[in-house]
XYZ file of C-alpha atoms in Angstrom:
700
model
C 8.468 70.079 40.416
C 9.076 66.859 42.246
C 10.175 64.037 40.007
C 7.957 61.058 39.265
C 10.672 58.677 40.387
C 10.704 60.183 43.831
C 7.033 59.389 44.216
C 7.634 55.784 43.348
C 10.575 55.269 45.683
C 9.801 53.619 49.023
C 12.061 51.540 51.205
C 15.696 50.823 50.658
C 17.339 50.646 47.271
C 18.181 46.945 47.708
C 14.538 46.116 48.510
C 13.299 47.971 45.454
C 15.894 46.272 43.255
C 14.864 42.863 44.597
C 11.150 43.509 44.048
C 11.588 44.778 40.485
C 13.898 41.962 39.472
C 11.759 39.277 41.143
C 8.587 40.450 39.435
C 10.250 40.444 36.005
C 11.850 37.062 36.698
C 8.611 35.439 37.844
C 6.724 36.930 34.883
C 9.036 35.628 32.174
C 9.423 32.234 33.869
C 5.645 31.970 34.004
C 5.457 32.716 30.286
C 7.952 29.938 29.550
C 6.288 27.302 31.752
C 2.609 27.935 31.022
C 2.414 27.787 27.242
C -0.884 25.900 27.268
C -4.410 27.085 26.388
C -5.774 26.188 29.812
C -3.215 28.543 31.462
C -3.880 31.558 29.239
C -5.422 33.570 32.116
C -2.339 32.948 34.281
C -0.080 33.979 31.415
C -2.000 37.220 30.876
C -1.835 38.007 34.626
C 1.898 37.406 34.702
C 2.380 39.450 31.548
C 0.506 42.378 33.123
C 2.523 42.068 36.345
C 5.744 41.901 34.392
C 4.846 44.980 32.369
C 4.018 46.886 35.580
C 7.311 45.809 37.138
C 9.266 46.726 34.017
C 7.541 50.131 33.878
C 8.335 50.816 37.540
C 11.941 49.730 37.059
C 12.335 51.954 34.015
C 10.784 54.924 35.817
C 13.174 54.544 38.772
C 16.279 53.966 36.680
C 16.194 56.828 34.202
C 13.009 56.468 32.141
C 13.773 56.381 28.443
C 17.478 56.141 29.280
C 16.996 53.066 31.464
C 18.361 49.656 30.518
C 15.072 48.170 31.707
C 13.443 49.374 28.482
C 14.946 46.354 26.725
C 12.562 44.192 28.725
C 9.616 45.970 27.119
C 10.666 44.814 23.660
C 10.670 41.181 24.768
C 7.092 41.144 26.090
C 5.394 40.911 22.611
C 7.707 37.998 21.771
C 6.775 36.219 25.019
C 3.103 36.895 24.460
C 3.201 35.485 20.926
C 4.920 32.345 22.074
C 2.677 31.891 25.119
C -0.806 32.612 23.806
C -0.518 33.060 20.032
C 0.102 35.618 17.306
C -2.881 37.905 18.132
C -1.362 38.463 21.604
C 1.896 39.592 19.986
C 0.056 42.405 18.289
C -1.920 43.276 21.427
C 1.082 43.425 23.744
C 3.145 45.116 21.088
C 0.526 47.862 21.025
C 0.597 48.104 24.845
C 4.396 48.415 24.899
C 4.328 51.017 22.140
C 1.695 52.974 24.093
C 3.793 52.895 27.294
C 6.884 54.115 25.491
C 4.918 56.907 23.812
C 3.462 57.804 27.226
C 6.919 58.040 28.700
C 7.991 60.203 25.760
C 5.004 62.486 26.401
C 5.796 62.749 30.116
C 9.404 63.487 29.384
C 8.407 66.202 26.913
C 5.998 67.687 29.509
C 8.788 68.111 32.035
C 8.311 65.073 34.241
C 11.789 63.931 35.034
C 12.858 60.325 35.361
C 15.959 60.006 37.518
C 18.042 56.976 38.335
C 17.722 56.314 42.070
C 20.437 53.692 41.954
C 24.105 54.269 42.418
C 26.487 53.281 39.678
C 27.265 50.036 41.470
C 23.598 49.195 42.043
C 22.790 50.057 38.421
C 25.287 47.461 37.211
C 23.801 44.887 39.559
C 20.298 45.668 38.326
C 21.351 45.391 34.653
C 22.986 42.025 35.323
C 19.827 40.852 37.100
C 17.726 41.883 34.119
C 20.027 39.991 31.737
C 19.876 36.911 33.957
C 16.099 37.095 34.111
C 15.896 37.441 30.338
C 18.287 34.552 29.813
C 16.338 32.347 32.221
C 13.130 33.274 30.436
C 14.594 32.332 27.064
C 15.928 29.059 28.467
C 12.556 28.298 29.996
C 10.743 29.117 26.751
C 13.157 26.955 24.754
C 12.765 24.089 27.206
C 9.005 24.388 26.976
C 9.221 24.448 23.173
C 11.417 21.342 23.078
C 9.127 19.588 25.512
C 6.106 20.451 23.366
C 7.961 19.337 20.239
C 8.859 16.024 21.852
C 5.271 15.556 22.960
C 4.027 16.285 19.410
C 6.579 13.877 17.893
C 5.440 11.137 20.258
C 1.863 11.847 19.298
C 2.771 11.753 15.588
C 4.615 8.474 16.053
C 1.591 7.028 17.782
C -0.642 8.308 14.979
C 1.726 6.849 12.367
C 1.613 3.484 14.112
C -2.159 3.646 14.148
C -2.241 4.665 10.485
C 0.179 1.869 9.545
C -1.984 -0.632 11.388
C -5.101 0.748 9.675
C -3.342 0.642 6.291
C -2.297 -2.951 6.858
C -5.857 -3.830 7.766
C -7.140 -2.017 4.650
C -4.594 -3.785 2.425
C -5.515 -7.110 3.974
C -9.185 -6.326 3.387
C -8.413 -5.338 -0.214
C -6.479 -8.558 -0.793
C -9.276 -10.548 0.747
C -11.796 -8.736 -1.443
C -9.675 -9.355 -4.542
C -9.296 -13.021 -3.700
C -12.998 -13.273 -2.983
C -13.893 -11.593 -6.271
C -11.464 -13.805 -8.165
C -12.923 -16.924 -6.567
C -16.481 -15.735 -7.099
C -15.577 -14.797 -10.662
C -14.649 -18.399 -11.390
C -17.490 -19.848 -9.340
C -20.128 -17.669 -11.004
C -18.795 -17.692 -14.561
C -18.460 -21.441 -14.879
C -22.178 -22.149 -14.355
C -23.078 -18.973 -16.267
C -21.065 -20.251 -19.216
C -23.055 -23.445 -19.075
C -26.401 -21.639 -18.881
C -25.639 -19.378 -21.845
C -23.990 -22.051 -23.966
C -26.617 -24.713 -23.406
C -29.482 -22.274 -23.954
C -27.953 -21.253 -27.305
C -27.603 -24.891 -28.307
C -31.184 -25.491 -27.203
C -32.365 -22.595 -29.387
C -30.814 -24.295 -32.411
C -33.095 -27.288 -31.989
C -36.741 -27.619 -33.023
C -38.864 -25.947 -30.354
C -42.420 -24.831 -29.986
C -43.072 -21.079 -29.825
C -43.537 -21.229 -26.055
C -40.410 -23.297 -25.502
C -38.407 -20.886 -27.646
C -39.643 -17.936 -25.586
C -38.617 -19.685 -22.380
C -35.159 -20.588 -23.723
C -34.578 -17.062 -25.032
C -35.605 -15.617 -21.657
C -33.086 -17.889 -19.916
C -30.311 -16.921 -22.342
C -31.049 -13.185 -22.178
C -31.268 -13.190 -18.381
C -27.965 -15.063 -18.110
C -26.279 -12.636 -20.492
C -27.673 -9.667 -18.541
C -26.325 -11.127 -15.301
C -22.955 -11.741 -16.937
C -22.876 -8.096 -18.069
C -23.482 -6.961 -14.485
C -20.661 -9.197 -13.251
C -18.302 -7.851 -15.909
C -19.162 -4.249 -15.019
C -18.607 -4.804 -11.306
C -15.245 -6.513 -11.828
C -14.045 -3.875 -14.298
C -15.180 -1.045 -12.017
C -13.243 -2.618 -9.178
C -10.156 -2.593 -11.415
C -10.756 1.056 -12.340
C -10.942 2.029 -8.661
C -7.724 0.174 -7.807
C -5.849 1.313 -10.922
C -5.396 -2.275 -12.135
C -7.175 -1.856 -15.467
C -4.597 -2.137 -18.248
C -4.484 -2.572 -22.008
C -3.050 -5.555 -23.881
C -1.466 -4.245 -27.071
C -1.557 -6.752 -29.921
C -1.978 -6.562 -33.682
C -5.654 -6.439 -34.622
C -7.965 -5.923 -37.582
C -10.018 -2.964 -36.367
C -12.434 -3.219 -39.306
C -13.235 -6.823 -38.450
C -13.626 -5.931 -34.754
C -16.193 -3.231 -35.539
C -18.110 -5.528 -37.904
C -18.187 -8.252 -35.240
C -19.718 -5.781 -32.788
C -22.308 -4.784 -35.386
C -23.283 -8.430 -35.882
C -23.680 -8.894 -32.133
C -25.827 -5.766 -31.859
C -27.920 -6.731 -34.869
C -29.487 -9.686 -33.022
C -31.218 -7.449 -30.497
C -31.727 -4.618 -33.003
C -33.477 -6.753 -35.606
C -35.865 -8.061 -32.963
C -36.968 -4.434 -32.488
C -37.140 -3.756 -36.226
C -34.037 -1.538 -36.188
C -31.369 -1.275 -38.867
C -27.698 -1.631 -37.906
C -25.234 -0.022 -40.309
C -21.454 0.173 -40.310
C -19.385 2.757 -42.143
C -15.603 2.443 -41.987
C -13.142 4.885 -43.493
C -11.335 3.274 -46.470
C -8.118 4.902 -45.207
C -8.173 2.713 -42.092
C -5.124 0.363 -42.187
C -5.761 -3.372 -42.464
C -3.973 -3.907 -39.141
C -3.177 -1.671 -36.166
C -1.819 -2.365 -32.719
C -4.220 -2.077 -29.805
C -6.525 -3.960 -27.463
C -9.267 -5.580 -29.552
C -11.122 -6.855 -26.481
C -11.374 -3.406 -24.931
C -12.400 -1.776 -28.222
C -15.132 -4.376 -28.536
C -16.192 -3.689 -24.930
C -16.470 0.070 -25.531
C -18.417 -0.340 -28.769
C -20.746 -2.903 -27.214
C -21.424 -0.542 -24.310
C -22.204 2.424 -26.558
C -24.015 0.342 -29.187
C -25.985 -1.634 -26.614
C -27.230 1.598 -25.037
C -28.153 2.943 -28.461
C -30.213 -0.139 -29.318
C -31.808 -0.155 -25.859
C -32.965 3.472 -26.086
C -34.045 3.376 -29.737
C -37.560 2.208 -30.556
C -37.552 2.785 -34.325
C -35.129 3.860 -36.990
C -31.491 2.822 -37.029
C -28.209 2.614 -35.139
C -25.007 3.377 -37.032
C -21.366 2.642 -36.247
C -19.043 5.098 -37.977
C -15.228 4.874 -37.877
C -13.144 7.706 -39.344
C -9.388 8.227 -39.533
C -8.390 11.604 -38.082
C -4.617 11.251 -38.349
C -2.303 8.707 -39.895
C 1.489 8.788 -39.788
C 4.536 6.679 -38.953
C 3.718 6.751 -35.230
C 0.275 5.203 -35.726
C -3.361 5.992 -36.452
C -5.768 8.290 -34.603
C -9.426 7.381 -35.153
C -12.834 8.644 -34.102
C -15.634 6.129 -33.559
C -19.243 7.278 -33.405
C -22.420 5.419 -32.469
C -25.449 7.274 -33.836
C -29.056 6.438 -33.045
C -32.530 7.775 -33.721
C -33.701 7.107 -30.175
C -35.302 9.130 -27.429
C -32.345 11.454 -26.942
C -30.939 12.843 -23.705
C -31.745 16.170 -22.006
C -28.874 18.650 -22.182
C -28.503 18.918 -18.406
C -27.767 15.177 -18.171
C -25.001 14.955 -20.784
C -22.227 16.045 -18.417
C -23.093 13.297 -15.906
C -23.361 10.378 -18.325
C -19.757 9.211 -18.054
C -19.641 9.274 -14.247
C -20.396 6.236 -12.127
C -24.000 5.056 -11.726
C -25.984 7.747 -13.620
C -28.718 6.757 -16.060
C -30.693 9.093 -18.260
C -34.104 9.900 -16.858
C -35.730 10.058 -20.250
C -37.602 6.799 -19.710
C -39.648 5.355 -16.873
C -37.644 3.762 -14.095
C -36.980 0.079 -14.633
C -37.711 0.171 -18.355
C -34.031 0.451 -19.231
C -32.231 -1.259 -16.375
C -28.465 -1.445 -15.964
C -25.603 -1.024 -13.485
C -24.811 2.536 -14.529
C -21.095 1.604 -14.691
C -20.673 0.876 -18.408
C -20.070 4.432 -19.633
C -17.732 5.238 -16.738
C -15.620 2.163 -17.513
C -15.697 2.946 -21.239
C -14.435 6.487 -20.603
C -11.571 5.161 -18.488
C -10.605 2.675 -21.217
C -10.687 5.428 -23.853
C -8.370 7.578 -21.736
C -5.959 4.636 -21.465
C -5.941 4.600 -25.284
C -4.927 8.257 -25.405
C -8.364 9.491 -26.463
C -11.490 11.213 -25.223
C -15.152 10.238 -24.952
C -18.305 12.314 -25.132
C -21.897 12.544 -26.277
C -24.049 14.959 -28.252
C -27.797 14.733 -28.057
C -31.065 16.577 -28.217
C -34.050 15.264 -26.345
C -36.393 13.481 -28.752
C -33.919 13.730 -31.660
C -31.478 10.867 -31.044
C -27.905 10.801 -29.769
C -24.305 10.519 -30.919
C -21.870 8.841 -28.538
C -18.264 9.134 -29.675
C -14.728 8.385 -28.611
C -11.261 8.804 -30.057
C -8.340 6.413 -29.700
C -4.734 6.149 -30.786
C -3.389 2.927 -32.280
C 0.275 2.163 -32.795
C 1.470 0.686 -36.105
C 1.837 -3.087 -36.308
C 5.226 -4.479 -35.397
C 5.287 -6.953 -38.289
C 3.869 -6.632 -41.778
C 0.829 -8.847 -42.401
C -1.119 -9.958 -45.407
C -4.477 -8.205 -45.952
C -7.278 -9.895 -43.991
C -9.493 -10.252 -47.059
C -9.146 -12.701 -49.940
C -7.808 -11.663 -53.314
C -10.626 -9.827 -55.053
C -9.220 -9.169 -58.513
C -12.205 -11.114 -59.913
C -14.467 -8.263 -58.741
C -12.567 -5.458 -60.458
C -14.868 -3.532 -62.773
C -17.867 -5.829 -62.246
C -21.206 -4.063 -62.760
C -23.286 -4.384 -59.588
C -26.708 -3.005 -58.689
C -27.701 -2.246 -55.098
C -31.400 -1.822 -54.308
C -32.346 -0.445 -50.873
C -34.894 2.144 -49.755
C -32.785 3.227 -46.753
C -30.336 5.992 -47.649
C -27.910 5.095 -44.859
C -27.808 1.471 -45.988
C -27.173 2.555 -49.555
C -24.294 4.791 -48.522
C -22.647 2.107 -46.388
C -23.067 -0.756 -48.863
C -21.941 1.377 -51.799
C -18.739 2.145 -49.909
C -18.180 -1.577 -49.292
C -18.812 -2.460 -52.931
C -16.435 0.207 -54.162
C -13.820 -1.074 -51.739
C -14.185 -4.455 -53.461
C -13.047 -2.797 -56.698
C -16.397 -3.227 -58.441
C -18.471 -0.685 -60.386
C -21.709 -0.333 -58.364
C -24.805 1.810 -58.838
C -27.824 2.035 -56.561
C -31.610 2.282 -56.711
C -34.095 3.177 -53.968
C -37.114 1.128 -55.120
C -38.127 -1.931 -57.128
C -39.509 0.048 -60.061
C -36.352 2.161 -60.297
C -34.209 -0.979 -60.153
C -36.114 -2.700 -62.982
C -35.839 0.409 -65.140
C -32.084 0.650 -64.519
C -31.561 -3.061 -65.264
C -33.428 -2.837 -68.594
C -31.510 0.313 -69.538
C -28.177 -1.338 -68.709
C -29.155 -4.403 -70.741
C -30.087 -2.250 -73.733
C -26.745 -0.409 -73.560
C -24.812 -3.681 -73.658
C -23.535 -3.375 -70.081
C -25.885 -5.529 -67.982
C -25.475 -5.922 -64.249
C -23.690 -9.106 -63.247
C -25.157 -9.104 -59.711
C -28.095 -7.343 -58.086
C -28.163 -7.046 -54.290
C -31.765 -6.626 -53.114
C -32.924 -5.432 -49.706
C -35.651 -7.638 -48.277
C -37.699 -5.004 -46.393
C -38.828 -2.355 -48.868
C -42.244 -0.677 -49.230
C -44.445 -1.402 -52.255
C -42.097 -4.079 -53.624
C -39.910 -6.052 -51.215
C -36.827 -8.071 -52.139
C -38.613 -11.348 -52.704
C -41.238 -9.791 -55.001
C -38.582 -7.848 -56.904
C -36.594 -11.072 -57.316
C -39.637 -12.829 -58.801
C -40.179 -9.967 -61.262
C -36.564 -10.154 -62.385
C -36.858 -13.922 -62.802
C -39.902 -13.532 -65.019
C -38.085 -11.070 -67.322
C -36.065 -13.162 -69.786
C -33.945 -10.153 -70.780
C -32.585 -9.926 -67.257
C -31.758 -13.612 -66.925
C -27.968 -13.149 -66.720
C -28.103 -11.142 -63.507
C -27.390 -13.096 -60.338
C -29.453 -12.136 -57.282
C -28.310 -11.772 -53.666
C -30.805 -10.998 -50.917
C -29.816 -8.734 -48.007
C -32.004 -8.982 -44.918
C -32.023 -7.661 -41.377
C -34.724 -10.059 -40.149
C -33.513 -13.499 -41.106
C -35.460 -16.472 -39.815
C -34.796 -20.176 -39.898
C -35.781 -21.569 -43.287
C -35.555 -18.257 -45.151
C -32.407 -19.366 -46.974
C -34.193 -22.280 -48.602
C -37.203 -20.081 -49.377
C -35.089 -17.677 -51.426
C -33.101 -20.526 -52.969
C -36.405 -21.836 -54.339
C -37.070 -18.422 -55.908
C -33.681 -18.573 -57.652
C -31.478 -16.312 -55.520
C -27.748 -17.052 -55.590
C -26.905 -15.575 -52.181
C -28.540 -14.764 -48.859
C -26.704 -12.492 -46.378
C -27.832 -10.909 -43.142
C -27.199 -7.248 -42.403
C -24.969 -5.706 -41.318
C -22.896 -7.460 -43.962
C -19.232 -7.917 -43.072
C -16.783 -6.818 -45.756
C -15.187 -10.244 -45.881
C -18.497 -12.074 -46.234
C -19.568 -9.678 -49.001
C -16.348 -10.200 -50.954
C -16.423 -13.986 -50.648
C -20.116 -14.218 -51.517
C -19.619 -12.113 -54.658
C -16.595 -14.169 -55.664
C -18.484 -17.456 -55.270
C -21.591 -16.152 -57.053
C -19.601 -14.716 -59.959
C -17.671 -17.979 -60.340
C -20.827 -19.677 -61.717
C -23.404 -18.887 -64.387
C -26.683 -17.240 -63.404
C -28.593 -20.237 -64.848
C -27.032 -22.514 -62.221
C -28.683 -20.524 -59.463
C -31.997 -20.141 -61.263
C -32.212 -23.836 -61.973
C -31.187 -24.519 -58.360
C -28.330 -26.787 -59.349
C -26.101 -24.822 -56.979
C -26.837 -24.293 -53.268
C -27.568 -20.755 -52.198
C -24.560 -18.981 -50.659
C -25.054 -17.986 -47.014
C -22.757 -16.594 -44.360
C -22.749 -19.893 -42.479
C -21.895 -21.793 -45.646
C -18.989 -19.453 -46.364
C -17.575 -19.877 -42.897
C -18.069 -23.607 -42.961
C -16.203 -23.766 -46.272
C -13.231 -22.007 -44.706
C -12.670 -24.933 -42.378
C -13.427 -27.747 -44.844
C -10.472 -30.010 -45.527
C -8.425 -28.469 -42.708
C -6.680 -30.245 -39.836
C -8.543 -31.041 -36.680
C -8.799 -28.802 -33.612
C -7.549 -29.925 -30.218
C -9.585 -28.636 -27.272
C -7.894 -28.717 -23.850
C -10.580 -28.021 -21.230
C -11.150 -29.658 -17.838
C -14.752 -28.530 -17.278
C -17.218 -31.064 -18.687
C -19.939 -28.535 -19.473
C -17.539 -26.140 -21.212
C -16.199 -29.047 -23.296
C -19.662 -30.103 -24.360
C -20.637 -26.588 -25.477
C -17.363 -25.878 -27.308
C -17.396 -29.215 -29.140
C -20.967 -28.733 -30.285
C -20.269 -25.206 -31.587
C -17.080 -26.268 -33.387
C -18.759 -29.268 -34.993
C -21.611 -27.098 -36.234
C -18.974 -24.853 -37.834
C -17.634 -27.894 -39.706
C -14.532 -28.688 -37.627
C -13.391 -32.038 -36.246
C -12.586 -31.759 -32.542
C -10.601 -33.915 -30.116
C -10.824 -33.207 -26.385
C -8.348 -33.566 -23.495
C -8.767 -32.553 -19.847
C -5.264 -31.477 -18.723
C -1.988 -30.033 -19.940
C -0.061 -33.304 -20.072
C -2.713 -34.877 -22.290
C -2.663 -31.776 -24.531
C 1.097 -32.154 -25.056
C 0.700 -35.848 -25.790
C -2.072 -35.266 -28.346
C -0.171 -32.415 -29.993
C 2.768 -34.730 -30.591
C 0.623 -36.751 -32.996
C 0.807 -33.828 -35.445
C -2.865 -34.057 -36.445
C -3.992 -30.597 -35.343
C -4.066 -27.259 -37.093
C -5.021 -25.316 -33.951
C -5.246 -25.817 -30.171
C -7.831 -24.202 -27.915
C -6.072 -24.192 -24.536
C -7.840 -23.540 -21.240
C -5.395 -21.721 -18.963
C -6.747 -23.066 -15.663
C -6.357 -26.848 -15.631
C -5.185 -29.266 -12.922
C -1.713 -30.860 -12.763
C -0.304 -28.813 -15.666
C -2.070 -25.589 -16.588
C -2.401 -24.097 -20.058
C 0.553 -21.720 -19.695
C 2.958 -24.494 -18.749
C 1.613 -26.828 -21.439
C 2.020 -24.106 -24.068
C 5.558 -23.335 -22.920
C 6.487 -27.034 -23.219
C 4.957 -27.266 -26.713
C 6.888 -24.170 -27.819
C 10.090 -25.618 -26.360
C 9.651 -28.809 -28.344
C 8.774 -26.829 -31.475
C 12.094 -25.011 -31.200
C 13.709 -28.337 -32.055
C 12.245 -28.122 -35.549
C 8.596 -29.142 -35.098
C 5.919 -27.269 -37.061
C 4.455 -24.370 -35.064
C 0.745 -24.826 -34.359
C -1.450 -21.829 -33.381
C -2.562 -21.949 -29.719
C -5.557 -19.902 -28.567
C -5.901 -19.288 -24.821
C -9.292 -19.656 -23.156
C -9.525 -17.188 -20.240
C -12.001 -16.388 -17.538
C -12.679 -12.646 -17.811
C -11.491 -10.772 -14.737
C -8.869 -13.327 -13.659
C -5.757 -11.803 -12.042
C -3.499 -13.220 -14.785
C -3.279 -10.707 -17.625
C -3.898 -11.573 -21.235
C -0.330 -10.525 -22.001
C 0.823 -13.470 -19.899
C -0.728 -15.726 -22.536
C 1.349 -14.108 -25.261
C 4.493 -14.366 -23.137
C 3.789 -18.072 -22.654
C 3.746 -18.570 -26.432
C 0.030 -18.398 -27.153
C -1.049 -16.670 -30.348
C -4.482 -15.349 -29.344
C -6.930 -15.401 -26.446
C -10.695 -15.690 -26.052
C -12.806 -15.007 -22.989
C -15.285 -17.521 -21.636
C -18.149 -17.857 -22.206
C -16.967 -17.862 -25.805
C -19.155 -15.804 -28.105
C -19.825 -17.611 -31.374
C -18.897 -14.610 -33.506
C -15.610 -14.134 -31.661
C -14.765 -17.808 -32.080
C -15.583 -17.705 -35.787
C -13.450 -14.582 -36.272
C -10.547 -16.200 -34.457
C -10.740 -19.422 -36.485
C -11.048 -17.445 -39.720
C -7.835 -15.642 -38.843
C -5.833 -18.882 -38.706
C -7.631 -21.072 -41.235
C -8.080 -18.312 -43.819
C -10.621 -17.999 -46.639
C -11.239 -20.518 -49.414
C -10.385 -20.055 -53.022
C -13.202 -19.361 -55.490
C -13.120 -22.927 -56.734
C -13.138 -24.432 -53.252
C -15.940 -22.184 -52.110
C -18.024 -23.025 -55.178
C -17.786 -26.789 -54.694
């Protein structure tokens, strides 16, 4: 049978050798030079031609014993490099099929003979090796060229990205500077609007004028809340929001928030209650401003979405050890509730519960998102539990470090209250529970009644047993028999004449204090009652006989009187503030609190006035011309190091300014307040440094 190789042989041996080698050479060079998608058809054509040439060469040089078979094994590699991995598999399958075909032909008796002489065979093998080497060199050169082209493209992209990043950073800086400037430009007039409207509301106004002034104040406060939310959200996005860790009285912070919330709540007829775990330390280390912000956000939402019932602030200690205190704060309301499918979205940006008509409960939708971020900075978690129509519980946990220095308890000595028999009368079970806890914390021996008739029966029984009540605390709003009527009944009963009466109200109005003083009440406190105010009121009331109050020879004890007494006889306050409107508002508020105030407009004048030694505290604006508050404070502290008496300095900051509150502490300031200054925050700050009066001083 004639061999297959004989059928393929035409022409001279040299011509055949040249044709085979040239086809293989051109094929592999084409693979190396055309590694581009647009040349894929050319590559496939050259691959097919190369395979045909390699097959012919193998058939004419010994078949399976030919050295040309090595070229077959390279074709899948070329294909993969030239047109991608799928082509490797395809051409690998083709090569495998050709080899199997040759095996089948060989097994069937078709002979493959080498038509070349030994000398020609060596030449052919060398030509194949050269072609393969050239192909590899060409492929490598193409690869390096492609790599260089990609690197140049990446460098160009990096330059473009760097330019874009620089533009973005410049835009961010410009935005930050704009926000900082707008922060100052907006807040200064807003401070004036809020402060002057509050002063206006303290004057004698007609009902219409009061409505107008309250609308102005409330609108300004709402706008200020929006500004605060936007600035804080910007800090959250940029990662600039940080905590300022200082020693704080967490109990006092929570009670301050409750007092702020009570203004809006009492207008809606809602009760605000506060329950604080007795195990809570007097002082912890944390960020009081941020805690107040979180509680105001949660509490403000609770009041806004509650039409009747109550809002409660509950603080419990979960863990307490040498490393600090872990607490859980809850805000509970009896409001409209939240559908279950909305709970998971509440703490993201911009959502608002759809339980009410649009526009009825307006807001930015940022408050809860910011609060959650602040809680996470404090090492805690935030969440909500609710059932539509059944109220809600918003909660968060936070970790507080122990104080760095031991401090005296924030409340006055209350040994006078130990064992005193007290009666609490309130129809609200939550109020009874909260107030009973406060009274027991005072060291007294309290009992409670839920109605006027029950209270009278208990008072007569206690009198008959020889253990009468020294003080009775009466809730004003009670069904059947309110606090004023119950007080009159007690006054008419001669057997109960030794019991002093204190009225607790959640709807105080101007003139009510005098009204109850005329009845014979010894004290008049607004709910929620702060622990400190309760202790001091009881101490003052118990320091005098009940007849003094009934005969009205002693003035009725009110919260404002207590706080005014704390400052009586103290040194003057120096106010350093360059803005005329801010000075006017601050001076008026301080004078109404019973303080004497001197005013300066720059840092140099503040240093000069301080050198007179007349001041017990300095309120220092940080942004003043010539010499700012930080530099003035640093100079005062430097001079004090020479032996001068250290005076407390309280920084006055614009919220959202780029300078952190910790900078104030580093400069030597003892505390900081944000403008516009809330009255309750100012009072709490002044109380901290001027302290509480003795029983005798408070009774005078």
